[in-house]
Amino acid sequence: MGLLRHRGFLLLFGADTISQVGTQVSMVALPLVAVVALRASPFEMGLLVAAETAAFLLIGLPAGVWVDRLRRRPILITGDLARAALLASVPVAWWLGVLSMPQLYVVGLCVSVATVFFDVAYQSYLPSLVERDRIVEGNAKLEIVRSGAQVAGPGAAGWLVHLVTAPVAILVDAVSFLLSGLLLAGIKGDSDTPARDERRGLVREIGEGLAFVLRHPILRMIAACTASANLANAMNNALAVLFLINVVGVSPGVMGLLFSAAGVGGLAGAALVGPVSRWAGSARTIWLSALLTSPFMLLVPLAAQGWRLGLYVLAWFVVSAGIVVYNVSQLSFRQAITPDHLLGRMNATMRFIVWGTLPLGALIGGVLGERLGVVAALWIACALSPLSVIPLLLSPLRTMRDLPQQPPGR
């Protein structure tokens, strides 16, 4: 059972399970509100997806400094409660007959602000909750949760939207964040204390986080790879609902099932990451996972009614497996080699770089969809995905089998 006997990790695991399932419901339901209820255009969908990730560009770097200065568990709880309240406003506005695209933009942006703080604190909190030699185990278990949510959540969302409409389905996500916050509040006895008393100014401390990542020969290449992959995926995400609903012609329920079937690949990746890393080596696993799976994205635009829906499932099954193997490997490496006092800023810097491309990609996807059509824009997005592995092939990873596991000076 391992970490599942650890009370603090078990509560974190439960909170993450509830929150991830709810998030997957919202990821399907919120775009469906825009497309089905508000008749959003490709450009409006691009703006919505951009709003959902814009905070990583706006406040990503200072968030890392604040996370290093504060206790991390209260940040997680506050982030959950804020997202619960923001998402609950959508069904309320819908019931009052005043729901609009501007409100969805505001909700998406404010939820992204809360998510920035939650994600940076979350990745910095795990090493204070469990021993460093159990970080890979902890990340793998949490990736199983995320992947399992990708299987159950979209299917549940599709049928919830079918049965009770998309705005009501979003209420499920709001409740999930509330429950997640309550579970996090029950964690006791962890060593979640600020690592530093000395404060040297916001700009200087941001610079320390940036320098640590950009001067590290492996971290900066991981950042470049992930940022370019996220740019392509954000373009895809801005177009996915429009493509499946308006072009392929599936129902919201079938779309949810397609997402769920594809999400099984994430579960496979979480199960494979340990054996693959031991067999191939932790360094090789990072670049091999991207190199071998990202070309399957070229199957996505070929999806159509009938057997060709299977191409969509196959593509995302393989890509999801590769993403999970890649994420567990590179995140565990980052956490292991970073000194405690830099964890928040390292994670914030990485998030700023790799998630900062998401709003840009969403806007590019929306503009291309408006100008060239949804299918042509989707082809461009999927063709860019395999190119993201190039920085890894130019990095020291290519000649290494395993990665160092200790921060400098430890």
XYZ file of C-alpha atoms in Angstrom:
410
model
C 0.000 0.000 0.000
C 2.990 2.334 0.644
C 1.927 5.982 0.893
C -1.750 5.045 1.128
C -0.993 4.230 4.789
C 0.321 7.781 5.257
C -2.585 9.800 6.725
C -1.505 13.165 5.355
C -0.872 11.801 1.885
C -4.152 9.864 2.004
C -6.083 13.083 2.684
C -4.175 14.837 -0.104
C -4.889 11.863 -2.355
C -8.616 12.010 -1.536
C -8.800 15.764 -2.018
C -7.027 15.491 -5.347
C -9.306 12.641 -6.472
C -12.472 14.652 -5.813
C -11.062 17.842 -7.310
C -9.673 16.166 -10.445
C -12.963 14.428 -11.280
C -14.830 17.690 -10.820
C -12.284 19.547 -12.940
C -12.722 17.088 -15.788
C -16.484 17.644 -15.613
C -15.947 21.390 -15.830
C -13.437 21.109 -18.706
C -16.156 19.507 -20.797
C -19.135 21.440 -19.439
C -17.749 25.009 -19.619
C -16.904 24.878 -23.361
C -20.260 23.204 -23.985
C -22.000 26.114 -22.241
C -20.222 28.434 -24.674
C -20.878 26.338 -27.802
C -24.375 24.978 -27.136
C -26.012 27.597 -24.916
C -24.249 30.770 -26.122
C -23.330 29.761 -29.726
C -19.680 30.780 -29.357
C -17.533 31.314 -32.466
C -14.016 29.815 -32.871
C -12.470 33.124 -31.821
C -14.696 33.337 -28.719
C -13.696 29.774 -27.826
C -10.051 30.764 -28.193
C -10.600 33.692 -25.827
C -12.322 31.431 -23.292
C -9.522 28.851 -23.292
C -6.966 31.675 -23.110
C -8.739 33.197 -20.095
C -8.602 29.845 -18.310
C -4.781 29.871 -18.399
C -3.860 33.573 -18.669
C -2.941 33.915 -14.984
C 0.205 31.843 -15.490
C 1.516 34.661 -17.672
C 0.158 37.476 -15.491
C 1.128 36.361 -11.970
C 2.982 33.080 -12.383
C 6.402 34.365 -11.299
C 5.434 36.420 -8.214
C 3.175 33.546 -7.117
C 6.289 31.412 -6.645
C 7.829 33.974 -4.295
C 4.648 34.212 -2.227
C 4.346 30.431 -2.040
C 7.930 30.218 -0.720
C 7.107 32.846 1.918
C 3.837 31.330 3.171
C 2.557 28.032 4.498
C 1.387 26.026 1.507
C -1.606 24.109 2.856
C -3.690 27.266 3.551
C -2.946 28.374 -0.025
C -4.330 25.055 -1.319
C -7.485 25.367 0.782
C -8.080 28.982 -0.248
C -7.599 28.059 -3.911
C -10.200 25.311 -3.660
C -12.781 27.508 -1.932
C -12.266 30.371 -4.394
C -12.777 28.085 -7.386
C -15.913 26.620 -5.806
C -17.484 30.067 -5.429
C -16.480 31.257 -8.914
C -17.819 28.191 -10.722
C -21.058 28.263 -8.736
C -21.761 31.698 -10.240
C -22.241 30.133 -13.713
C -25.365 28.057 -12.981
C -26.735 30.918 -10.844
C -26.417 33.360 -13.756
C -27.923 30.786 -16.112
C -30.951 30.286 -13.849
C -31.394 34.083 -13.707
C -31.176 34.328 -17.510
C -28.148 36.645 -17.505
C -25.313 34.256 -18.435
C -23.001 35.677 -21.121
C -19.620 35.084 -22.717
C -18.034 38.002 -20.791
C -19.001 36.290 -17.541
C -17.426 33.043 -18.724
C -14.251 34.963 -19.571
C -14.155 36.513 -16.068
C -14.857 33.191 -14.357
C -12.198 31.459 -16.455
C -9.616 34.156 -15.666
C -10.319 34.255 -11.921
C -10.329 30.461 -11.665
C -6.956 30.472 -13.436
C -5.580 32.879 -10.785
C -6.658 30.497 -8.020
C -5.246 27.571 -9.999
C -1.836 29.259 -10.318
C -1.467 29.477 -6.559
C -2.932 26.002 -6.017
C -0.647 24.316 -8.570
C 2.550 26.035 -7.450
C 1.785 25.332 -3.781
C 0.657 21.778 -4.547
C 3.878 20.760 -6.289
C 5.922 22.428 -3.525
C 3.830 20.865 -0.732
C 4.313 17.179 -1.586
C 8.048 17.124 -0.694
C 7.189 18.535 2.776
C 4.477 15.932 3.290
C 6.438 12.789 2.323
C 10.096 11.759 2.319
C 12.094 12.722 -0.786
C 12.778 9.094 -1.651
C 9.002 8.586 -1.948
C 8.335 11.562 -4.227
C 8.210 9.428 -7.393
C 5.719 7.086 -5.696
C 3.612 10.043 -4.575
C 3.627 11.703 -8.000
C 2.795 8.400 -9.706
C -0.200 7.828 -7.413
C -1.432 11.372 -7.987
C -0.999 10.919 -11.739
C -3.155 7.778 -11.498
C -5.809 9.979 -9.881
C -5.551 12.549 -12.684
C -5.661 9.875 -15.354
C -8.549 8.078 -13.701
C -10.413 11.378 -13.561
C -9.779 11.806 -17.283
C -11.491 8.448 -17.799
C -14.504 8.975 -15.528
C -14.925 12.749 -15.633
C -15.589 13.495 -19.325
C -18.030 10.597 -19.691
C -19.875 11.723 -16.586
C -19.814 15.303 -17.868
C -21.236 14.336 -21.244
C -24.164 12.539 -19.675
C -24.668 15.211 -17.012
C -24.867 17.822 -19.748
C -27.280 15.575 -21.644
C -29.490 15.041 -18.570
C -29.340 18.331 -16.654
C -27.672 20.861 -19.052
C -24.107 22.158 -19.022
C -24.513 24.986 -16.441
C -25.876 22.554 -13.856
C -23.013 20.141 -14.565
C -20.570 22.919 -13.643
C -22.187 23.001 -10.209
C -20.759 19.499 -9.680
C -17.273 20.911 -10.127
C -17.976 23.721 -7.648
C -19.063 21.185 -5.015
C -15.977 19.051 -5.721
C -13.638 21.952 -4.961
C -15.481 22.586 -1.697
C -15.082 18.950 -0.628
C -11.417 18.986 -1.666
C -10.786 22.018 0.550
C -12.411 20.309 3.536
C -10.181 17.244 3.153
C -7.041 19.394 2.905
C -8.097 21.161 6.099
C -7.938 17.787 7.863
C -4.191 17.253 7.243
C -2.288 17.527 10.533
C 1.309 17.173 11.595
C 3.044 17.982 8.301
C 6.209 20.104 8.097
C 4.573 22.758 5.933
C 6.479 25.796 7.179
C 8.062 28.655 5.209
C 11.590 27.659 4.302
C 13.078 31.179 4.631
C 12.776 34.126 6.995
C 15.003 36.441 4.938
C 13.204 38.451 2.248
C 15.246 40.256 -0.370
C 12.606 41.904 -2.514
C 10.093 40.503 -4.976
C 12.076 41.207 -8.174
C 15.314 39.769 -6.803
C 13.619 36.606 -5.565
C 11.813 36.143 -8.895
C 15.200 36.493 -10.572
C 16.638 33.727 -8.374
C 13.912 31.328 -9.513
C 14.370 32.247 -13.164
C 18.140 31.898 -12.927
C 17.919 28.475 -11.291
C 15.757 27.121 -14.120
C 17.348 28.884 -17.094
C 20.946 28.139 -16.055
C 20.270 24.468 -15.457
C 21.154 22.577 -18.667
C 18.351 20.023 -18.229
C 15.584 22.131 -16.637
C 15.685 24.754 -19.382
C 15.331 22.105 -22.099
C 12.453 20.439 -20.238
C 10.827 23.863 -20.042
C 11.296 24.449 -23.791
C 9.843 21.044 -24.684
C 6.824 21.359 -22.398
C 6.114 24.945 -23.438
C 6.060 24.091 -27.146
C 3.930 20.987 -26.544
C 1.472 23.041 -24.503
C 1.266 25.664 -27.261
C 0.157 22.976 -29.721
C -2.223 21.363 -27.211
C -3.835 24.710 -26.383
C -4.507 25.296 -30.071
C -6.076 21.823 -30.142
C -8.158 22.470 -27.013
C -9.593 25.678 -28.446
C -10.857 23.696 -31.438
C -11.708 20.270 -29.970
C -15.338 20.858 -28.936
C -16.123 22.744 -32.158
C -14.531 19.938 -34.195
C -16.363 17.080 -32.471
C -19.773 18.785 -32.131
C -19.989 20.860 -35.314
C -17.712 19.014 -37.779
C -17.795 15.353 -36.781
C -21.360 15.696 -35.512
C -21.267 13.739 -32.252
C -23.554 14.454 -29.299
C -22.243 15.837 -25.968
C -22.707 12.387 -24.440
C -20.666 10.656 -27.160
C -18.024 13.381 -26.960
C -17.665 12.704 -23.238
C -17.242 8.994 -23.918
C -14.555 9.721 -26.531
C -12.630 11.806 -24.018
C -13.029 9.077 -21.378
C -11.879 6.286 -23.674
C -8.849 8.345 -24.660
C -8.132 9.049 -20.998
C -7.534 5.350 -20.320
C -4.112 5.962 -21.862
C -3.233 8.143 -18.886
C -3.920 5.242 -16.539
C -1.680 3.041 -18.679
C 1.064 5.656 -18.524
C 0.830 5.927 -14.727
C 1.145 2.143 -14.427
C 4.083 2.025 -16.870
C 6.204 4.919 -15.639
C 7.958 2.949 -12.871
C 8.855 -0.135 -14.953
C 9.798 1.962 -17.996
C 12.017 4.256 -15.931
C 13.819 1.287 -14.381
C 14.243 -0.408 -17.758
C 15.212 2.555 -19.942
C 16.649 4.861 -17.294
C 15.092 8.011 -15.811
C 16.807 10.339 -18.306
C 15.910 8.332 -21.387
C 12.298 7.945 -20.221
C 11.738 11.703 -20.418
C 12.680 12.130 -24.078
C 11.551 8.704 -25.294
C 8.035 9.241 -23.924
C 7.683 12.425 -25.990
C 9.442 11.128 -29.111
C 7.415 7.915 -29.450
C 3.928 9.187 -28.611
C 3.532 12.766 -29.905
C 3.356 11.782 -33.636
C 0.038 10.035 -32.923
C -1.548 13.503 -32.733
C -1.621 13.459 -36.553
C -4.517 10.969 -36.342
C -6.816 13.464 -34.569
C -7.976 15.519 -37.626
C -8.799 12.259 -39.459
C -11.658 11.486 -37.056
C -15.134 11.156 -38.568
C -18.374 9.279 -37.950
C -18.124 5.480 -37.821
C -14.890 3.549 -37.375
C -12.799 6.685 -37.787
C -13.883 7.831 -34.341
C -11.462 5.134 -33.218
C -8.592 7.171 -34.650
C -9.423 9.971 -32.208
C -9.455 7.532 -29.291
C -6.220 5.839 -30.388
C -4.411 9.136 -30.800
C -5.332 10.470 -27.398
C -4.842 7.080 -25.701
C -1.208 6.943 -26.827
C -0.530 10.654 -26.320
C -2.115 10.630 -22.834
C 0.070 7.682 -21.834
C 3.164 9.520 -23.054
C 2.196 12.734 -21.261
C 1.794 10.952 -17.921
C 5.126 9.102 -18.243
C 6.826 12.368 -19.216
C 5.196 14.429 -16.448
C 5.896 11.991 -13.618
C 9.527 11.607 -14.717
C 10.372 15.261 -15.204
C 8.382 16.529 -12.189
C 9.999 14.018 -9.830
C 13.410 15.046 -11.152
C 12.632 18.740 -10.626
C 11.460 18.174 -7.062
C 14.466 15.995 -6.212
C 17.210 18.336 -7.437
C 15.744 21.641 -6.171
C 16.681 22.977 -2.704
C 13.689 23.417 -0.366
C 13.930 27.204 -0.252
C 13.632 27.385 -4.073
C 10.820 24.861 -4.634
C 8.029 27.417 -4.928
C 9.978 29.676 -7.271
C 11.256 26.781 -9.365
C 7.721 25.431 -9.832
C 6.344 28.914 -10.498
C 9.060 29.628 -13.066
C 8.387 26.332 -14.813
C 4.649 27.009 -14.769
C 5.183 30.529 -16.075
C 7.213 29.212 -19.007
C 5.298 26.040 -19.847
C 1.763 27.228 -19.065
C 2.384 30.737 -20.313
C 2.108 29.370 -23.845
C -1.420 28.061 -23.196
C -3.314 31.370 -23.600
C -1.174 32.185 -26.635
C -1.912 28.803 -28.190
C -5.621 29.127 -27.491
C -5.759 32.547 -29.156
C -3.755 31.291 -32.137
C -6.082 28.290 -32.443
C -9.148 30.516 -32.284
C -7.822 32.957 -34.889
C -6.745 30.157 -37.243
C -10.105 28.445 -36.795
C -11.872 31.680 -37.684
C -9.671 32.379 -40.735
C -8.899 28.908 -42.129
C -11.688 26.768 -40.725
C -11.689 24.372 -37.789
C -10.236 21.348 -39.625
C -7.326 23.204 -41.241
C -6.437 24.871 -37.948
C -6.574 21.496 -36.184
C -4.127 20.018 -38.706
C -1.655 22.820 -37.968
C -1.961 22.287 -34.208
C -1.460 18.527 -34.451
C 1.488 18.867 -36.840
C 3.289 21.137 -34.344
C 3.042 18.636 -31.497
C 5.793 16.186 -32.578
C 8.255 19.081 -32.999
C 8.182 19.758 -29.260
C 10.651 16.933 -28.552
C 13.497 18.711 -30.390
C 14.834 20.604 -27.305
C 15.138 17.316 -25.403
C 17.113 15.741 -28.246
C 19.507 18.712 -28.136
C 19.954 18.481 -24.350
C 22.324 16.408 -22.155
C 19.426 13.983 -21.641
C 20.171 12.358 -24.988
C 23.480 10.920 -23.748
C 22.369 10.087 -20.177
C 20.705 6.983 -18.798
C 19.712 8.274 -15.344
C 19.261 11.672 -13.766
C 20.902 13.056 -10.602
C 18.598 12.779 -7.605
C 19.947 15.322 -5.087
C 19.899 19.138 -5.035
C 23.267 20.944 -5.169
C 24.968 21.171 -1.805
C 22.722 18.567 -0.151
